[in-house]
mmCIF file of C-alpha atoms and ligand atoms in Angstrom:
data_model
loop_
_atom_site.group_PDB
_atom_site.id
_atom_site.type_symbol
_atom_site.label_atom_id
_atom_site.label_comp_id
_atom_site.label_asym_id
_atom_site.label_seq_id
_atom_site.Cartn_x
_atom_site.Cartn_y
_atom_site.Cartn_z
ATOM 1 C CA MET A 1 0.000 0.000 0.000
ATOM 2 C CA ILE A 2 1.224 3.499 -0.846
ATOM 3 C CA ARG A 3 0.715 5.760 2.170
ATOM 4 C CA VAL A 4 -0.537 9.150 0.975
ATOM 5 C CA VAL A 5 -1.050 12.583 2.567
ATOM 6 C CA VAL A 6 -3.184 15.107 0.644
ATOM 7 C CA ASN A 7 -2.388 18.781 1.245
ATOM 8 C CA GLY A 8 -5.086 21.311 0.332
ATOM 9 C CA ALA A 9 -7.701 18.640 1.093
ATOM 10 C CA LEU A 10 -10.661 21.021 1.396
ATOM 11 C CA GLY A 11 -10.036 22.703 -1.955
ATOM 12 C CA ARG A 12 -11.501 21.980 -5.393
ATOM 13 C CA MET A 13 -8.634 19.692 -6.474
ATOM 14 C CA GLY A 14 -7.662 18.431 -3.020
ATOM 15 C CA SER A 15 -11.147 17.133 -2.207
ATOM 16 C CA GLN A 16 -11.251 15.199 -5.508
ATOM 17 C CA THR A 17 -7.816 13.767 -4.682
ATOM 18 C CA VAL A 18 -8.976 12.679 -1.211
ATOM 19 C CA SER A 19 -11.837 10.713 -2.820
ATOM 20 C CA ALA A 20 -9.652 9.242 -5.582
ATOM 21 C CA VAL A 21 -6.901 8.110 -3.187
ATOM 22 C CA GLY A 22 -9.507 6.761 -0.767
ATOM 23 C CA ALA A 23 -11.027 4.656 -3.574
ATOM 24 C CA ALA A 24 -7.704 3.295 -4.911
ATOM 25 C CA ASP A 25 -7.030 -0.306 -3.870
ATOM 26 C CA ASP A 26 -3.268 0.144 -3.685
ATOM 27 C CA MET A 27 -3.280 3.406 -1.641
ATOM 28 C CA GLU A 28 -3.951 4.334 1.949
ATOM 29 C CA LEU A 29 -4.964 7.894 2.812
ATOM 30 C CA VAL A 30 -3.056 8.390 6.079
ATOM 31 C CA ALA A 31 -3.762 12.101 6.683
ATOM 32 C CA VAL A 32 -5.347 15.133 5.115
ATOM 33 C CA VAL A 33 -4.033 18.662 5.498
ATOM 34 C CA ASP A 34 -5.657 22.029 4.958
ATOM 35 C CA ARG A 35 -4.996 25.331 6.673
ATOM 36 C CA ARG A 36 -8.759 25.616 7.163
ATOM 37 C CA LEU A 37 -8.802 22.391 9.243
ATOM 38 C CA ASP A 38 -8.322 22.325 12.988
ATOM 39 C CA HIS A 39 -5.017 20.709 13.883
ATOM 40 C CA ASP A 40 -4.987 16.988 14.670
ATOM 41 C CA THR A 41 -8.736 16.382 14.407
ATOM 42 C CA PRO A 42 -10.712 13.542 12.798
ATOM 43 C CA PHE A 43 -11.583 14.281 9.165
ATOM 44 C CA CYS A 44 -15.092 13.108 8.302
ATOM 45 C CA PRO A 45 -15.868 13.787 4.628
ATOM 46 C CA ASP A 46 -18.864 11.431 4.430
ATOM 47 C CA GLY A 47 -19.811 11.280 8.076
ATOM 48 C CA GLU A 48 -17.098 8.671 8.659
ATOM 49 C CA CYS A 49 -13.729 9.556 10.201
ATOM 50 C CA PRO A 50 -11.145 7.375 8.502
ATOM 51 C CA VAL A 51 -8.179 9.777 8.776
ATOM 52 C CA VAL A 52 -6.771 12.530 10.928
ATOM 53 C CA GLY A 53 -6.875 16.109 9.643
ATOM 54 C CA PHE A 54 -4.019 18.567 10.161
ATOM 55 C CA SER A 55 -3.612 22.273 9.528
ATOM 56 C CA ASP A 56 0.120 21.942 8.943
ATOM 57 C CA VAL A 57 1.780 19.562 6.487
ATOM 58 C CA ALA A 58 5.034 19.113 8.442
ATOM 59 C CA ALA A 59 3.081 17.951 11.506
ATOM 60 C CA ALA A 60 1.079 15.516 9.348
ATOM 61 C CA VAL A 61 4.238 14.056 7.831
ATOM 62 C CA GLU A 62 5.936 13.696 11.218
ATOM 63 C CA ALA A 63 2.872 11.986 12.694
ATOM 64 C CA THR A 64 2.075 9.594 9.827
ATOM 65 C CA SER A 65 5.326 8.913 7.859
ATOM 66 C CA PRO A 66 3.682 8.848 4.408
ATOM 67 C CA ASP A 67 5.356 7.615 1.232
ATOM 68 C CA VAL A 68 3.856 10.392 -0.916
ATOM 69 C CA MET A 69 2.493 13.897 -0.313
ATOM 70 C CA VAL A 70 0.142 15.345 -2.936
ATOM 71 C CA ASP A 71 -0.028 19.159 -2.961
ATOM 72 C CA PHE A 72 -2.951 21.151 -4.364
ATOM 73 C CA THR A 73 -2.687 24.295 -2.217
ATOM 74 C CA SER A 74 -1.828 27.743 -3.550
ATOM 75 C CA PRO A 75 0.996 29.369 -5.507
ATOM 76 C CA SER A 76 1.874 31.494 -2.449
ATOM 77 C CA THR A 77 2.380 28.538 -0.085
ATOM 78 C CA VAL A 78 3.595 25.593 -2.165
ATOM 79 C CA GLU A 79 7.281 26.537 -1.803
ATOM 80 C CA ASP A 80 7.059 26.509 2.012
ATOM 81 C CA ASN A 81 5.189 23.183 1.897
ATOM 82 C CA LEU A 82 7.955 21.559 -0.141
ATOM 83 C CA ARG A 83 10.691 23.046 2.055
ATOM 84 C CA ALA A 84 8.939 21.447 5.035
ATOM 85 C CA VAL A 85 8.256 18.010 3.514
ATOM 86 C CA LEU A 86 11.172 17.160 1.202
ATOM 87 C CA PRO A 87 13.804 16.899 3.991
ATOM 88 C CA PHE A 88 11.782 13.961 5.415
ATOM 89 C CA GLY A 89 12.419 12.018 2.174
ATOM 90 C CA VAL A 90 8.701 11.989 1.334
ATOM 91 C CA HIS A 91 8.046 11.805 -2.420
ATOM 92 C CA CYS A 92 6.094 14.890 -3.517
ATOM 93 C CA VAL A 93 3.473 15.023 -6.277
ATOM 94 C CA VAL A 94 2.699 18.664 -6.957
ATOM 95 C CA GLY A 95 -0.194 20.063 -8.942
ATOM 96 C CA THR A 96 -0.030 23.543 -7.462
ATOM 97 C CA THR A 97 1.170 26.019 -10.041
ATOM 98 C CA GLY A 98 3.466 29.013 -9.723
ATOM 99 C CA LEU A 99 6.956 27.562 -9.134
ATOM 100 C CA SER A 100 9.652 28.134 -11.760
ATOM 101 C CA GLU A 101 11.881 25.297 -12.917
ATOM 102 C CA ALA A 102 14.862 27.027 -11.277
ATOM 103 C CA LYS A 103 13.009 27.189 -7.952
ATOM 104 C CA LEU A 104 12.029 23.501 -8.211
ATOM 105 C CA GLU A 105 15.646 22.558 -8.899
ATOM 106 C CA GLU A 106 16.635 24.491 -5.772
ATOM 107 C CA LEU A 107 13.904 22.810 -3.678
ATOM 108 C CA VAL A 108 14.736 19.227 -4.689
ATOM 109 C CA ARG A 109 18.179 19.738 -3.149
ATOM 110 C CA PHE A 110 16.481 19.782 0.286
ATOM 111 C CA ALA A 111 15.550 16.108 -0.196
ATOM 112 C CA PRO A 112 17.699 13.078 0.590
ATOM 113 C CA SER A 113 18.841 11.269 -2.562
ATOM 114 C CA GLY A 114 16.255 8.824 -3.872
ATOM 115 C CA THR A 115 13.383 11.237 -3.166
ATOM 116 C CA ALA A 116 11.115 12.233 -6.045
ATOM 117 C CA LEU A 117 9.739 15.713 -6.694
ATOM 118 C CA PHE A 118 7.156 15.291 -9.432
ATOM 119 C CA VAL A 119 5.356 18.369 -10.784
ATOM 120 C CA ALA A 120 2.639 18.438 -13.431
ATOM 121 C CA PRO A 121 1.238 21.725 -14.713
ATOM 122 C CA ASN A 122 -1.713 19.621 -15.877
ATOM 123 C CA PHE A 123 -2.726 16.123 -14.791
ATOM 124 C CA THR A 124 -5.250 15.461 -17.591
ATOM 125 C CA THR A 125 -4.075 13.061 -20.287
ATOM 126 C CA GLY A 126 -5.820 15.248 -22.908
ATOM 127 C CA ALA A 127 -3.873 18.364 -21.938
ATOM 128 C CA VAL A 128 -0.606 16.432 -21.998
ATOM 129 C CA LEU A 129 -1.433 15.283 -25.541
ATOM 130 C CA MET A 130 -2.433 18.856 -26.506
ATOM 131 C CA MET A 131 0.999 20.046 -25.367
ATOM 132 C CA GLN A 132 2.790 17.248 -27.207
ATOM 133 C CA PHE A 133 0.801 17.907 -30.422
ATOM 134 C CA SER A 134 1.629 21.613 -30.055
ATOM 135 C CA ARG A 135 5.305 20.809 -29.721
ATOM 136 C CA LEU A 136 5.113 18.811 -32.973
ATOM 137 C CA ALA A 137 3.163 21.550 -34.803
ATOM 138 C CA ALA A 138 5.562 24.301 -33.724
ATOM 139 C CA ARG A 139 8.240 23.034 -36.115
ATOM 140 C CA TYR A 140 5.938 23.714 -39.068
ATOM 141 C CA PHE A 141 3.975 26.729 -37.775
ATOM 142 C CA PRO A 142 6.227 29.393 -36.223
ATOM 143 C CA ASP A 143 3.237 31.684 -35.536
ATOM 144 C CA ALA A 144 1.536 30.327 -32.421
ATOM 145 C CA GLU A 145 -0.649 31.871 -29.706
ATOM 146 C CA VAL A 146 -2.140 30.279 -26.598
ATOM 147 C CA ILE A 147 -5.632 31.155 -25.328
ATOM 148 C CA GLU A 148 -6.504 29.619 -21.968
ATOM 149 C CA PHE A 149 -9.901 29.683 -20.244
ATOM 150 C CA HIS A 150 -10.416 29.079 -16.503
ATOM 151 C CA HIS A 151 -13.018 29.581 -13.770
ATOM 152 C CA ASP A 152 -13.153 32.924 -11.987
ATOM 153 C CA GLY A 153 -11.678 31.464 -8.764
ATOM 154 C CA LYS A 154 -8.273 30.771 -10.312
ATOM 155 C CA ALA A 155 -5.540 32.568 -8.373
ATOM 156 C CA ASP A 156 -2.873 32.816 -11.077
ATOM 157 C CA ALA A 157 -2.634 33.945 -14.696
ATOM 158 C CA PRO A 158 -1.345 32.672 -17.042
ATOM 159 C CA SER A 159 -2.068 29.074 -16.056
ATOM 160 C CA GLY A 160 0.764 26.610 -15.468
ATOM 161 C CA THR A 161 -0.400 24.678 -18.539
ATOM 162 C CA ALA A 162 -0.148 27.804 -20.700
ATOM 163 C CA LEU A 163 3.359 28.560 -19.405
ATOM 164 C CA ARG A 164 4.451 24.989 -20.111
ATOM 165 C CA THR A 165 2.860 24.999 -23.590
ATOM 166 C CA ALA A 166 4.594 28.268 -24.487
ATOM 167 C CA HIS A 167 7.912 26.863 -23.290
ATOM 168 C CA LEU A 168 7.491 23.680 -25.363
ATOM 169 C CA ILE A 169 6.548 25.671 -28.486
ATOM 170 C CA SER A 170 9.437 28.079 -28.174
ATOM 171 C CA THR A 171 11.997 25.312 -27.717
ATOM 172 C CA ALA A 172 10.563 23.234 -30.594
ATOM 173 C CA ARG A 173 10.204 25.841 -33.332
ATOM 174 C CA ASP A 174 13.042 26.390 -35.755
ATOM 175 C CA GLU A 175 12.437 30.106 -36.321
ATOM 176 C CA PRO A 176 10.790 32.898 -34.308
ATOM 177 C CA SER A 177 7.285 34.079 -35.137
ATOM 178 C CA ALA A 178 7.119 37.019 -37.533
ATOM 179 C CA ALA A 179 3.641 38.028 -36.272
ATOM 180 C CA PRO A 180 3.221 41.614 -35.040
ATOM 181 C CA GLY A 181 4.134 42.169 -31.395
ATOM 182 C CA ARG A 182 3.596 44.724 -28.667
ATOM 183 C CA GLU A 183 4.790 47.572 -30.889
ATOM 184 C CA THR A 184 1.389 47.372 -32.610
ATOM 185 C CA GLU A 185 -0.636 47.924 -29.422
ATOM 186 C CA LEU A 186 -2.493 51.233 -29.434
ATOM 187 C CA ALA A 187 -1.590 53.752 -26.722
ATOM 188 C CA GLY A 188 -3.889 53.195 -23.758
ATOM 189 C CA TYR A 189 -4.541 49.573 -24.791
ATOM 190 C CA GLU A 190 -1.243 48.008 -23.723
ATOM 191 C CA GLY A 191 -1.699 44.280 -23.146
ATOM 192 C CA ALA A 192 -3.938 43.846 -26.185
ATOM 193 C CA ARG A 193 -1.519 41.303 -27.647
ATOM 194 C CA GLY A 194 -1.394 39.301 -24.395
ATOM 195 C CA ALA A 195 1.513 38.244 -22.177
ATOM 196 C CA LEU A 196 4.737 37.269 -23.884
ATOM 197 C CA VAL A 197 5.915 33.917 -22.461
ATOM 198 C CA ASP A 198 9.095 32.506 -23.997
ATOM 199 C CA ASP A 199 8.306 34.539 -27.147
ATOM 200 C CA VAL A 200 4.781 33.087 -27.410
ATOM 201 C CA PHE A 201 1.734 35.318 -26.783
ATOM 202 C CA VAL A 202 -0.601 33.941 -24.085
ATOM 203 C CA HIS A 203 -4.141 35.216 -23.435
ATOM 204 C CA SER A 204 -5.928 34.335 -20.171
ATOM 205 C CA VAL A 205 -9.743 34.311 -20.044
ATOM 206 C CA ARG A 206 -11.383 34.104 -16.571
ATOM 207 C CA THR A 207 -15.155 33.613 -16.291
ATOM 208 C CA ALA A 208 -17.670 31.710 -14.233
ATOM 209 C CA GLY A 209 -18.696 28.541 -16.023
ATOM 210 C CA HIS A 210 -15.300 27.395 -17.235
ATOM 211 C CA VAL A 211 -13.308 24.636 -15.520
ATOM 212 C CA ALA A 212 -10.130 24.570 -17.642
ATOM 213 C CA SER A 213 -9.739 24.813 -21.407
ATOM 214 C CA GLN A 214 -6.940 25.804 -23.718
ATOM 215 C CA GLU A 215 -6.610 26.524 -27.418
ATOM 216 C CA VAL A 216 -3.314 26.695 -29.224
ATOM 217 C CA VAL A 217 -3.719 28.547 -32.513
ATOM 218 C CA PHE A 218 -1.036 28.040 -35.154
ATOM 219 C CA GLY A 219 -0.789 29.991 -38.399
ATOM 220 C CA SER A 220 1.233 29.681 -41.563
ATOM 221 C CA LEU A 221 0.879 30.785 -45.197
ATOM 222 C CA GLY A 222 -2.801 30.312 -46.089
ATOM 223 C CA GLN A 223 -3.595 27.857 -43.273
ATOM 224 C CA THR A 224 -4.268 27.681 -39.558
ATOM 225 C CA LEU A 225 -4.280 24.779 -37.136
ATOM 226 C CA THR A 226 -6.137 24.913 -33.809
ATOM 227 C CA ILE A 227 -5.551 22.380 -31.051
ATOM 228 C CA ARG A 228 -8.052 22.556 -28.200
ATOM 229 C CA HIS A 229 -8.554 20.711 -24.937
ATOM 230 C CA ASP A 230 -11.444 21.087 -22.457
ATOM 231 C CA SER A 231 -11.742 19.801 -18.900
ATOM 232 C CA PHE A 232 -15.420 19.854 -17.958
ATOM 233 C CA ASP A 233 -15.005 18.166 -14.593
ATOM 234 C CA ARG A 234 -12.154 17.959 -12.073
ATOM 235 C CA ALA A 235 -12.546 14.174 -12.100
ATOM 236 C CA SER A 236 -10.587 14.375 -15.380
ATOM 237 C CA TYR A 237 -7.407 15.114 -13.391
ATOM 238 C CA MET A 238 -7.607 12.092 -11.116
ATOM 239 C CA PRO A 239 -6.252 9.258 -13.332
ATOM 240 C CA GLY A 240 -3.126 11.413 -13.847
ATOM 241 C CA VAL A 241 -2.800 12.188 -10.136
ATOM 242 C CA LEU A 242 -3.059 8.490 -9.210
ATOM 243 C CA LEU A 243 -0.570 7.586 -11.963
ATOM 244 C CA ALA A 244 1.877 10.106 -10.494
ATOM 245 C CA VAL A 245 1.408 8.776 -6.940
ATOM 246 C CA ARG A 246 2.195 5.267 -8.219
ATOM 247 C CA GLU A 247 5.058 6.138 -10.584
ATOM 248 C CA ALA A 248 6.827 9.174 -9.112
ATOM 249 C CA PRO A 249 8.695 7.191 -6.424
ATOM 250 C CA SER A 250 10.565 5.333 -9.188
ATOM 251 C CA HIS A 251 11.696 8.668 -10.696
ATOM 252 C CA PRO A 252 13.996 10.180 -8.040
ATOM 253 C CA GLY A 253 14.940 13.844 -8.410
ATOM 254 C CA LEU A 254 12.925 16.501 -10.230
ATOM 255 C CA THR A 255 10.495 15.459 -12.986
ATOM 256 C CA ILE A 256 8.203 18.002 -14.661
ATOM 257 C CA GLY A 257 5.255 16.897 -16.787
ATOM 258 C CA LEU A 258 2.928 13.901 -16.846
ATOM 259 C CA GLU A 259 4.245 13.041 -20.318
ATOM 260 C CA ASN A 260 7.314 11.605 -18.550
ATOM 261 C CA LEU A 261 5.091 8.945 -16.958
ATOM 262 C CA MET A 262 2.871 8.287 -20.011
ATOM 263 C CA PRO A 263 4.160 6.070 -22.819
ATOM 264 C CA LEU A 264 3.683 8.319 -25.913
ATOM 265 C CA SER A 265 5.153 6.292 -28.755
HETATM 266 P P1 NAD B 301 -8.605 25.873 -3.990
HETATM 267 O O1 NAD B 301 -8.427 27.295 -3.565
HETATM 268 O O2 NAD B 301 -9.966 25.336 -4.267
HETATM 269 O O3 NAD B 301 -7.953 24.930 -2.865
HETATM 270 C C1 NAD B 301 -6.721 25.170 -2.234
HETATM 271 C C2 NAD B 301 -6.813 24.600 -0.821
HETATM 272 O O4 NAD B 301 -5.512 24.660 -0.242
HETATM 273 C C3 NAD B 301 -7.754 25.418 0.080
HETATM 274 O O5 NAD B 301 -8.656 24.538 0.739
HETATM 275 C C4 NAD B 301 -6.800 26.101 1.063
HETATM 276 O O6 NAD B 301 -7.371 26.265 2.343
HETATM 277 C C5 NAD B 301 -5.643 25.122 1.093
HETATM 278 N N1 NAD B 301 -4.338 25.709 1.461
HETATM 279 C C6 NAD B 301 -3.775 26.842 0.957
HETATM 280 N N2 NAD B 301 -2.554 27.012 1.510
HETATM 281 C C7 NAD B 301 -2.358 25.986 2.364
HETATM 282 C C8 NAD B 301 -1.288 25.598 3.209
HETATM 283 N N3 NAD B 301 -0.153 26.317 3.304
HETATM 284 N N4 NAD B 301 -1.408 24.471 3.938
HETATM 285 C C9 NAD B 301 -2.537 23.718 3.869
HETATM 286 N N5 NAD B 301 -3.598 24.042 3.072
HETATM 287 C C10 NAD B 301 -3.499 25.141 2.328
HETATM 288 O O7 NAD B 301 -7.647 25.680 -5.246
HETATM 289 P P2 NAD B 301 -7.732 24.558 -6.388
HETATM 290 O O8 NAD B 301 -8.627 25.006 -7.483
HETATM 291 O O9 NAD B 301 -7.942 23.228 -5.752
HETATM 292 O O10 NAD B 301 -6.240 24.646 -6.971
HETATM 293 C C11 NAD B 301 -5.109 24.433 -6.154
HETATM 294 C C12 NAD B 301 -3.845 24.589 -6.997
HETATM 295 O O11 NAD B 301 -3.820 23.562 -7.996
HETATM 296 C C13 NAD B 301 -3.771 25.924 -7.788
HETATM 297 O O12 NAD B 301 -2.417 26.333 -7.851
HETATM 298 C C14 NAD B 301 -4.261 25.539 -9.169
HETATM 299 O O13 NAD B 301 -3.766 26.394 -10.168
HETATM 300 C C15 NAD B 301 -3.670 24.158 -9.290
HETATM 301 N N6 NAD B 301 -4.317 23.271 -10.247
HETATM 302 C C16 NAD B 301 -3.507 22.387 -10.878
HETATM 303 C C17 NAD B 301 -4.030 21.476 -11.743
HETATM 304 C C18 NAD B 301 -3.112 20.494 -12.410
HETATM 305 O O14 NAD B 301 -3.565 19.647 -13.186
HETATM 306 N N7 NAD B 301 -1.808 20.546 -12.116
HETATM 307 C C19 NAD B 301 -5.413 21.447 -11.992
HETATM 308 C C20 NAD B 301 -6.231 22.364 -11.333
HETATM 309 C C21 NAD B 301 -5.672 23.269 -10.442
#
């Protein structure tokens, strides 16, 4: 059995993860953590109290010695969470966005060797494929823009998926885009062309009604190609989260992206 702690357990993603881990035959949910929980109290999601709830992840790890900690908290706290947990040698599966690759490389050094720090900007298989298809298309379509759509409760913009997609496109394309840039924005309307991420324009839409969607629009002489992915329900993230809990421990060190755990050829 893989012993799992879920951090951010009362949130939109954390509560789904609590249910998914609880239902997995090969996993044991040993503690849940959320800063909105009272410290060291029974956690009773369905009227039953199978696990202890904590307000602080370090205390939960010390008390329960998990194999894996899953983090779906917030961009402002995830760094502190990892600083607290990695020195215990607990493998970390992180969905929380907002940490740069350089910061993650710094954080993994806090862990004893053999410990895994696995981070996925997006745990849906469809989004991973969208990013891989975009990487392929970028070689043939240097003009590319990312439009991402999320619910109005999202704390960060652009999304981690959009940042990762832009990075993959910019490293895959052979030549820079010749599309007009910020110099074409009218005075008083700065930002009209979006945020420039690794030389790729990214546009973030935030409205009620969306869960998470992204379009990558490619253009070339006389043709366009649009690759789109939609998550309609947070359940779509759970197969990827469980895959990461199972597989991350055999990938010590820093790994970024679910594609590293999914056979793609
Ligand atoms: P949310 O606000 O619904 O939930 C976050 C939870 O974390 C809250 O219950 C909050 O109380 C708790 N929390 C915050 N700081 C904490 C701390 N230091 N210790 C313990 N608990 C803490 O947010 P959400 O929609 O579930 O998203 C969480 C994160 O996951 C965001 O960064 C979001 O962008 C990201 N996300 C990633 C994916 C992915 O596939 N990688 C998918 C969706 C969301």
